[in-house]
Amino acid sequence: MYKVLLVDPNRRSREETDQLLDWRRLGFDIQAYANDSSEALALLASDQVSLVLISLKDPHANGMRTCEHIRQKSTVPIILIGGPDDFHMARRALAFQVSDYIAEPLRAADVLESLHAVKKQLDGVSLQLPLKALPKRNPDMPIIDIVKQYVQEQLNQNITLKKISTLLHFNCAYLGQKFKDHENMSFNEYLLQQRMEKAKLLLEQTDMRIYEIASEVGYTEIDWFYKKFKAYTGASANEYRKQITVTA
């Protein structure tokens, strides 16, 4: 089920959108609501939102400005609904790389068609991570925890922040800065730390060969693993294992 954020300050309009389709049957669930861009950005940072619906029905809603602010920080799919049937307005929306611009009169069939297209896109890049009930100590904790969880589960794979950003529909630079602010280290520094600490653990607790350990922590080039491990620990992998054996 893909979580939907509906940005619309008008309560009656929200209800109309809720009742327009059987959202859950289509694989979507409108779980979050925002009145403006600041509320929308806070929700995007704290929850894994898969789709943003922005209502343009109210001329005072500043829906296009909300769309612009979201695009500065996230690549999450956006559908603009209920706007005027105006070429210049639609062209401006396309500049923000929205998934669709659906003008008034709002018809269920048009929204349904857009949702099918978005769902196809989301199904192709779904992160497939089990989300836990994470403590929300600050607005950024949930998304950072998801990034860290992904690293732990995919440590033996080729991991890049750009790939994770795409999966989570976040701007890569924005997510990287948020990660650094929260962890006091860059994403790449964190990734190296996790790989090296797991390699140390495997050297200490298993009889795995060095090339097997390198592969287990995401290195396909054994020489590159040797170089990174020595730079991190001050000893080669073989030396580290011998030191542990002697100490034990």
mmCIF file of C-alpha atoms in Angstrom:
data_model
loop_
_atom_site.group_PDB
_atom_site.id
_atom_site.type_symbol
_atom_site.label_atom_id
_atom_site.label_comp_id
_atom_site.label_asym_id
_atom_site.label_seq_id
_atom_site.Cartn_x
_atom_site.Cartn_y
_atom_site.Cartn_z
ATOM 1 C CA MET A 1 0.000 0.000 0.000
ATOM 2 C CA TYR A 2 1.526 3.339 -1.068
ATOM 3 C CA LYS A 3 1.131 6.212 1.358
ATOM 4 C CA VAL A 4 -0.367 9.401 -0.085
ATOM 5 C CA LEU A 5 -0.012 12.952 1.234
ATOM 6 C CA LEU A 6 -2.866 15.279 0.268
ATOM 7 C CA VAL A 7 -2.063 18.989 0.374
ATOM 8 C CA ASP A 8 -5.310 20.936 0.528
ATOM 9 C CA PRO A 9 -6.328 23.577 3.108
ATOM 10 C CA ASN A 10 -10.035 23.144 2.331
ATOM 11 C CA ARG A 11 -11.684 20.444 4.453
ATOM 12 C CA ARG A 12 -14.628 19.945 2.128
ATOM 13 C CA SER A 13 -12.315 19.638 -0.849
ATOM 14 C CA ARG A 14 -10.288 17.015 1.022
ATOM 15 C CA GLU A 15 -13.419 14.974 1.634
ATOM 16 C CA GLU A 16 -14.349 15.185 -2.037
ATOM 17 C CA THR A 17 -10.915 13.892 -3.016
ATOM 18 C CA ASP A 18 -11.149 11.073 -0.454
ATOM 19 C CA GLN A 19 -14.500 10.009 -1.900
ATOM 20 C CA LEU A 20 -13.502 10.362 -5.536
ATOM 21 C CA LEU A 21 -12.037 6.835 -5.772
ATOM 22 C CA ASP A 22 -11.602 3.635 -3.819
ATOM 23 C CA TRP A 23 -7.987 4.540 -3.121
ATOM 24 C CA ARG A 24 -7.057 1.458 -1.127
ATOM 25 C CA ARG A 25 -8.337 -0.902 -3.802
ATOM 26 C CA LEU A 26 -5.956 0.862 -6.195
ATOM 27 C CA GLY A 27 -3.003 0.342 -3.856
ATOM 28 C CA PHE A 28 -2.932 3.873 -2.393
ATOM 29 C CA ASP A 29 -3.914 5.196 1.016
ATOM 30 C CA ILE A 30 -4.391 8.896 1.820
ATOM 31 C CA GLN A 31 -2.902 8.830 5.307
ATOM 32 C CA ALA A 32 -1.537 12.352 5.705
ATOM 33 C CA TYR A 33 -2.910 15.837 5.132
ATOM 34 C CA ALA A 34 -1.216 19.227 4.947
ATOM 35 C CA ASN A 35 -2.500 22.772 4.649
ATOM 36 C CA ASP A 36 0.602 24.335 3.125
ATOM 37 C CA SER A 37 4.168 23.751 1.973
ATOM 38 C CA SER A 38 5.738 23.898 5.446
ATOM 39 C CA GLU A 39 3.437 21.166 6.757
ATOM 40 C CA ALA A 40 3.966 19.128 3.602
ATOM 41 C CA LEU A 41 7.769 19.294 3.866
ATOM 42 C CA ALA A 42 7.669 18.308 7.536
ATOM 43 C CA LEU A 43 5.556 15.249 6.719
ATOM 44 C CA LEU A 44 7.807 14.293 3.815
ATOM 45 C CA ALA A 45 10.828 14.396 6.096
ATOM 46 C CA SER A 46 9.212 12.354 8.856
ATOM 47 C CA ASP A 47 7.310 9.718 6.868
ATOM 48 C CA GLN A 48 7.879 7.560 3.813
ATOM 49 C CA VAL A 49 5.366 9.218 1.504
ATOM 50 C CA SER A 50 5.112 7.642 -1.949
ATOM 51 C CA LEU A 51 2.836 10.163 -3.678
ATOM 52 C CA VAL A 52 1.830 13.783 -3.096
ATOM 53 C CA LEU A 53 -1.531 15.113 -4.284
ATOM 54 C CA ILE A 54 -1.716 18.907 -4.384
ATOM 55 C CA SER A 55 -5.084 20.566 -4.800
ATOM 56 C CA LEU A 56 -5.217 23.697 -6.955
ATOM 57 C CA LYS A 57 -8.954 24.243 -6.462
ATOM 58 C CA ASP A 58 -8.543 27.073 -3.953
ATOM 59 C CA PRO A 59 -6.870 30.093 -5.592
ATOM 60 C CA HIS A 60 -5.465 31.027 -2.193
ATOM 61 C CA ALA A 61 -3.946 27.615 -1.558
ATOM 62 C CA ASN A 62 -0.600 28.425 -3.237
ATOM 63 C CA GLY A 63 -0.460 24.880 -4.574
ATOM 64 C CA MET A 64 2.121 25.676 -7.232
ATOM 65 C CA ARG A 65 4.394 27.226 -4.634
ATOM 66 C CA THR A 66 4.038 24.081 -2.531
ATOM 67 C CA CYS A 67 4.971 22.015 -5.573
ATOM 68 C CA GLU A 68 8.054 24.181 -6.139
ATOM 69 C CA HIS A 69 9.183 23.881 -2.512
ATOM 70 C CA ILE A 70 8.784 20.101 -2.544
ATOM 71 C CA ARG A 71 10.770 19.806 -5.754
ATOM 72 C CA GLN A 72 13.674 21.637 -4.173
ATOM 73 C CA LYS A 73 14.052 18.783 -1.684
ATOM 74 C CA SER A 74 12.376 15.667 -3.051
ATOM 75 C CA THR A 75 11.701 13.747 -6.264
ATOM 76 C CA VAL A 76 8.539 12.141 -4.871
ATOM 77 C CA PRO A 77 5.813 11.760 -7.541
ATOM 78 C CA ILE A 78 3.384 14.696 -7.520
ATOM 79 C CA ILE A 79 -0.065 14.917 -9.091
ATOM 80 C CA LEU A 80 -1.675 18.354 -9.275
ATOM 81 C CA ILE A 81 -5.468 18.190 -9.211
ATOM 82 C CA GLY A 82 -8.288 20.650 -9.769
ATOM 83 C CA GLY A 83 -6.315 23.405 -11.432
ATOM 84 C CA PRO A 84 -7.593 25.721 -14.177
ATOM 85 C CA ASP A 85 -7.587 24.456 -17.743
ATOM 86 C CA ASP A 86 -4.788 26.862 -18.584
ATOM 87 C CA PHE A 87 -1.869 26.100 -20.905
ATOM 88 C CA HIS A 88 0.616 28.353 -19.107
ATOM 89 C CA MET A 89 -0.300 26.890 -15.722
ATOM 90 C CA ALA A 90 0.107 23.348 -17.019
ATOM 91 C CA ARG A 91 3.451 24.195 -18.628
ATOM 92 C CA ARG A 92 4.693 25.657 -15.352
ATOM 93 C CA ALA A 93 3.652 22.463 -13.573
ATOM 94 C CA LEU A 94 5.584 20.345 -16.071
ATOM 95 C CA ALA A 95 8.692 22.388 -15.298
ATOM 96 C CA PHE A 96 8.487 20.957 -11.776
ATOM 97 C CA GLN A 97 8.484 17.440 -13.250
ATOM 98 C CA VAL A 98 5.078 16.529 -11.878
ATOM 99 C CA SER A 99 3.591 13.176 -12.790
ATOM 100 C CA ASP A 100 0.377 14.807 -14.015
ATOM 101 C CA TYR A 101 -1.659 18.001 -14.066
ATOM 102 C CA ILE A 102 -5.397 17.288 -13.938
ATOM 103 C CA ALA A 103 -7.534 20.361 -14.569
ATOM 104 C CA GLU A 104 -11.134 21.021 -13.582
ATOM 105 C CA PRO A 105 -13.620 19.486 -13.945
ATOM 106 C CA LEU A 106 -11.951 16.733 -11.926
ATOM 107 C CA ARG A 107 -13.024 13.332 -13.247
ATOM 108 C CA ALA A 108 -12.372 10.050 -11.514
ATOM 109 C CA ALA A 109 -11.286 8.428 -14.782
ATOM 110 C CA ASP A 110 -8.495 10.986 -15.279
ATOM 111 C CA VAL A 111 -7.191 10.530 -11.746
ATOM 112 C CA LEU A 112 -7.421 6.763 -12.122
ATOM 113 C CA GLU A 113 -5.294 6.860 -15.265
ATOM 114 C CA SER A 114 -2.641 8.960 -13.498
ATOM 115 C CA LEU A 115 -2.588 6.642 -10.496
ATOM 116 C CA HIS A 116 -2.020 3.610 -12.711
ATOM 117 C CA ALA A 117 1.002 5.314 -14.264
ATOM 118 C CA VAL A 118 2.430 6.336 -10.898
ATOM 119 C CA LYS A 119 1.866 2.879 -9.400
ATOM 120 C CA LYS A 120 3.748 1.295 -12.286
ATOM 121 C CA GLN A 121 6.650 3.635 -11.574
ATOM 122 C CA LEU A 122 6.572 2.966 -7.838
ATOM 123 C CA ASP A 123 6.322 -0.801 -8.278
ATOM 124 C CA GLY A 124 9.523 -0.661 -10.308
ATOM 125 C CA VAL A 125 11.565 1.041 -7.601
ATOM 126 C CA SER A 126 9.886 -0.124 -4.404
ATOM 127 C CA LEU A 127 12.428 -0.305 -1.585
ATOM 128 C CA GLN A 128 10.894 -3.480 -0.090
ATOM 129 C CA LEU A 129 12.037 -2.652 3.442
ATOM 130 C CA PRO A 130 9.983 -3.660 6.493
ATOM 131 C CA LEU A 131 9.160 -0.377 8.257
ATOM 132 C CA LYS A 132 9.214 -0.554 12.040
ATOM 133 C CA ALA A 133 7.525 1.703 14.571
ATOM 134 C CA LEU A 134 10.438 4.072 14.862
ATOM 135 C CA PRO A 135 10.702 6.684 17.630
ATOM 136 C CA LYS A 136 10.189 10.158 16.207
ATOM 137 C CA ARG A 137 12.744 12.047 18.243
ATOM 138 C CA ASN A 138 12.921 14.723 15.568
ATOM 139 C CA PRO A 139 11.372 15.192 12.107
ATOM 140 C CA ASP A 140 14.320 13.571 10.311
ATOM 141 C CA MET A 141 14.762 10.396 12.400
ATOM 142 C CA PRO A 142 12.488 8.080 10.428
ATOM 143 C CA ILE A 143 14.089 8.708 7.027
ATOM 144 C CA ILE A 144 17.613 8.444 8.461
ATOM 145 C CA ASP A 145 16.739 5.177 10.180
ATOM 146 C CA ILE A 146 15.408 3.818 6.893
ATOM 147 C CA VAL A 147 18.687 4.749 5.168
ATOM 148 C CA LYS A 148 20.714 3.038 7.901
ATOM 149 C CA GLN A 149 18.472 -0.034 7.789
ATOM 150 C CA TYR A 150 18.964 -0.258 4.036
ATOM 151 C CA VAL A 151 22.751 -0.106 4.488
ATOM 152 C CA GLN A 152 22.694 -2.936 7.035
ATOM 153 C CA GLU A 153 20.540 -5.173 4.860
ATOM 154 C CA GLN A 154 22.373 -4.470 1.607
ATOM 155 C CA LEU A 155 25.961 -4.209 2.912
ATOM 156 C CA ASN A 156 27.266 -6.801 0.459
ATOM 157 C CA GLN A 157 25.774 -4.926 -2.506
ATOM 158 C CA ASN A 158 26.833 -1.849 -4.452
ATOM 159 C CA ILE A 159 25.377 0.953 -2.326
ATOM 160 C CA THR A 160 25.231 4.607 -3.298
ATOM 161 C CA LEU A 161 23.364 7.507 -1.764
ATOM 162 C CA LYS A 162 22.029 8.363 -5.217
ATOM 163 C CA LYS A 163 20.395 4.939 -5.496
ATOM 164 C CA ILE A 164 18.858 5.223 -2.036
ATOM 165 C CA SER A 165 17.656 8.756 -2.792
ATOM 166 C CA THR A 166 15.900 7.508 -5.907
ATOM 167 C CA LEU A 167 14.241 4.674 -4.007
ATOM 168 C CA LEU A 168 13.031 7.034 -1.295
ATOM 169 C CA HIS A 169 12.082 9.867 -3.687
ATOM 170 C CA PHE A 170 14.481 12.332 -2.084
ATOM 171 C CA ASN A 171 16.870 14.829 -3.603
ATOM 172 C CA CYS A 172 20.336 13.265 -3.216
ATOM 173 C CA ALA A 173 22.103 16.418 -1.984
ATOM 174 C CA TYR A 174 19.300 17.162 0.482
ATOM 175 C CA LEU A 175 19.299 13.630 1.896
ATOM 176 C CA GLY A 176 23.092 13.637 2.127
ATOM 177 C CA GLN A 177 23.096 16.866 4.125
ATOM 178 C CA LYS A 178 20.321 15.631 6.417
ATOM 179 C CA PHE A 179 22.273 12.422 7.032
ATOM 180 C CA LYS A 180 25.443 14.355 7.861
ATOM 181 C CA ASP A 181 23.570 16.706 10.201
ATOM 182 C CA HIS A 182 22.079 13.757 12.060
ATOM 183 C CA GLU A 183 25.041 11.352 12.170
ATOM 184 C CA ASN A 184 27.895 13.906 12.322
ATOM 185 C CA MET A 185 29.532 12.143 9.394
ATOM 186 C CA SER A 186 28.903 11.903 5.679
ATOM 187 C CA PHE A 187 26.976 8.994 4.209
ATOM 188 C CA ASN A 188 30.129 7.617 2.582
ATOM 189 C CA GLU A 189 32.003 7.803 5.900
ATOM 190 C CA TYR A 190 29.151 5.928 7.574
ATOM 191 C CA LEU A 191 29.083 3.293 4.830
ATOM 192 C CA LEU A 192 32.854 2.741 5.125
ATOM 193 C CA GLN A 193 32.580 2.494 8.910
ATOM 194 C CA GLN A 194 29.838 -0.132 8.715
ATOM 195 C CA ARG A 195 31.744 -2.187 6.148
ATOM 196 C CA MET A 196 35.007 -2.087 8.078
ATOM 197 C CA GLU A 197 33.392 -2.882 11.429
ATOM 198 C CA LYS A 198 31.624 -5.890 9.938
ATOM 199 C CA ALA A 199 34.882 -7.011 8.297
ATOM 200 C CA LYS A 200 36.635 -6.800 11.684
ATOM 201 C CA LEU A 201 33.864 -8.846 13.251
ATOM 202 C CA LEU A 202 34.115 -11.529 10.580
ATOM 203 C CA LEU A 203 37.900 -11.659 10.952
ATOM 204 C CA GLU A 204 37.522 -12.082 14.702
ATOM 205 C CA GLN A 205 34.663 -14.585 14.806
ATOM 206 C CA THR A 206 34.889 -16.684 11.618
ATOM 207 C CA ASP A 207 37.374 -18.658 9.557
ATOM 208 C CA MET A 208 36.208 -17.032 6.323
ATOM 209 C CA ARG A 209 38.899 -16.292 3.768
ATOM 210 C CA ILE A 210 39.819 -12.662 3.211
ATOM 211 C CA TYR A 211 38.283 -12.560 -0.270
ATOM 212 C CA GLU A 212 35.049 -14.002 1.139
ATOM 213 C CA ILE A 213 34.941 -11.311 3.817
ATOM 214 C CA ALA A 214 35.631 -8.624 1.228
ATOM 215 C CA SER A 215 32.694 -9.848 -0.837
ATOM 216 C CA GLU A 216 30.482 -10.065 2.250
ATOM 217 C CA VAL A 217 31.017 -6.365 2.961
ATOM 218 C CA GLY A 218 30.530 -5.166 -0.599
ATOM 219 C CA TYR A 219 33.980 -5.210 -2.208
ATOM 220 C CA THR A 220 34.438 -6.977 -5.536
ATOM 221 C CA GLU A 221 38.082 -5.878 -5.851
ATOM 222 C CA ILE A 222 40.182 -7.573 -3.154
ATOM 223 C CA ASP A 223 43.058 -5.071 -3.518
ATOM 224 C CA TRP A 224 40.665 -2.174 -2.875
ATOM 225 C CA PHE A 225 39.395 -3.936 0.244
ATOM 226 C CA TYR A 226 42.954 -4.463 1.502
ATOM 227 C CA LYS A 227 43.718 -0.766 0.978
ATOM 228 C CA LYS A 228 40.571 0.464 2.724
ATOM 229 C CA PHE A 229 40.928 -1.957 5.629
ATOM 230 C CA LYS A 230 44.537 -0.992 6.338
ATOM 231 C CA ALA A 231 43.713 2.714 6.121
ATOM 232 C CA TYR A 232 40.841 2.195 8.577
ATOM 233 C CA THR A 233 42.555 -0.067 11.135
ATOM 234 C CA GLY A 234 46.272 0.577 10.613
ATOM 235 C CA ALA A 235 46.867 -3.101 9.898
ATOM 236 C CA SER A 236 46.283 -5.437 6.992
ATOM 237 C CA ALA A 237 43.437 -7.917 7.227
ATOM 238 C CA ASN A 238 45.881 -10.794 7.811
ATOM 239 C CA GLU A 239 47.790 -8.831 10.463
ATOM 240 C CA TYR A 240 44.554 -7.902 12.205
ATOM 241 C CA ARG A 241 43.453 -11.535 12.369
ATOM 242 C CA LYS A 242 46.844 -12.609 13.772
ATOM 243 C CA GLN A 243 46.715 -9.868 16.412
ATOM 244 C CA ILE A 244 43.280 -11.034 17.533
ATOM 245 C CA THR A 245 44.456 -14.656 17.684
ATOM 246 C CA VAL A 246 47.497 -13.741 19.806
ATOM 247 C CA THR A 247 45.402 -11.539 22.129
ATOM 248 C CA ALA A 248 42.853 -14.300 22.575
#
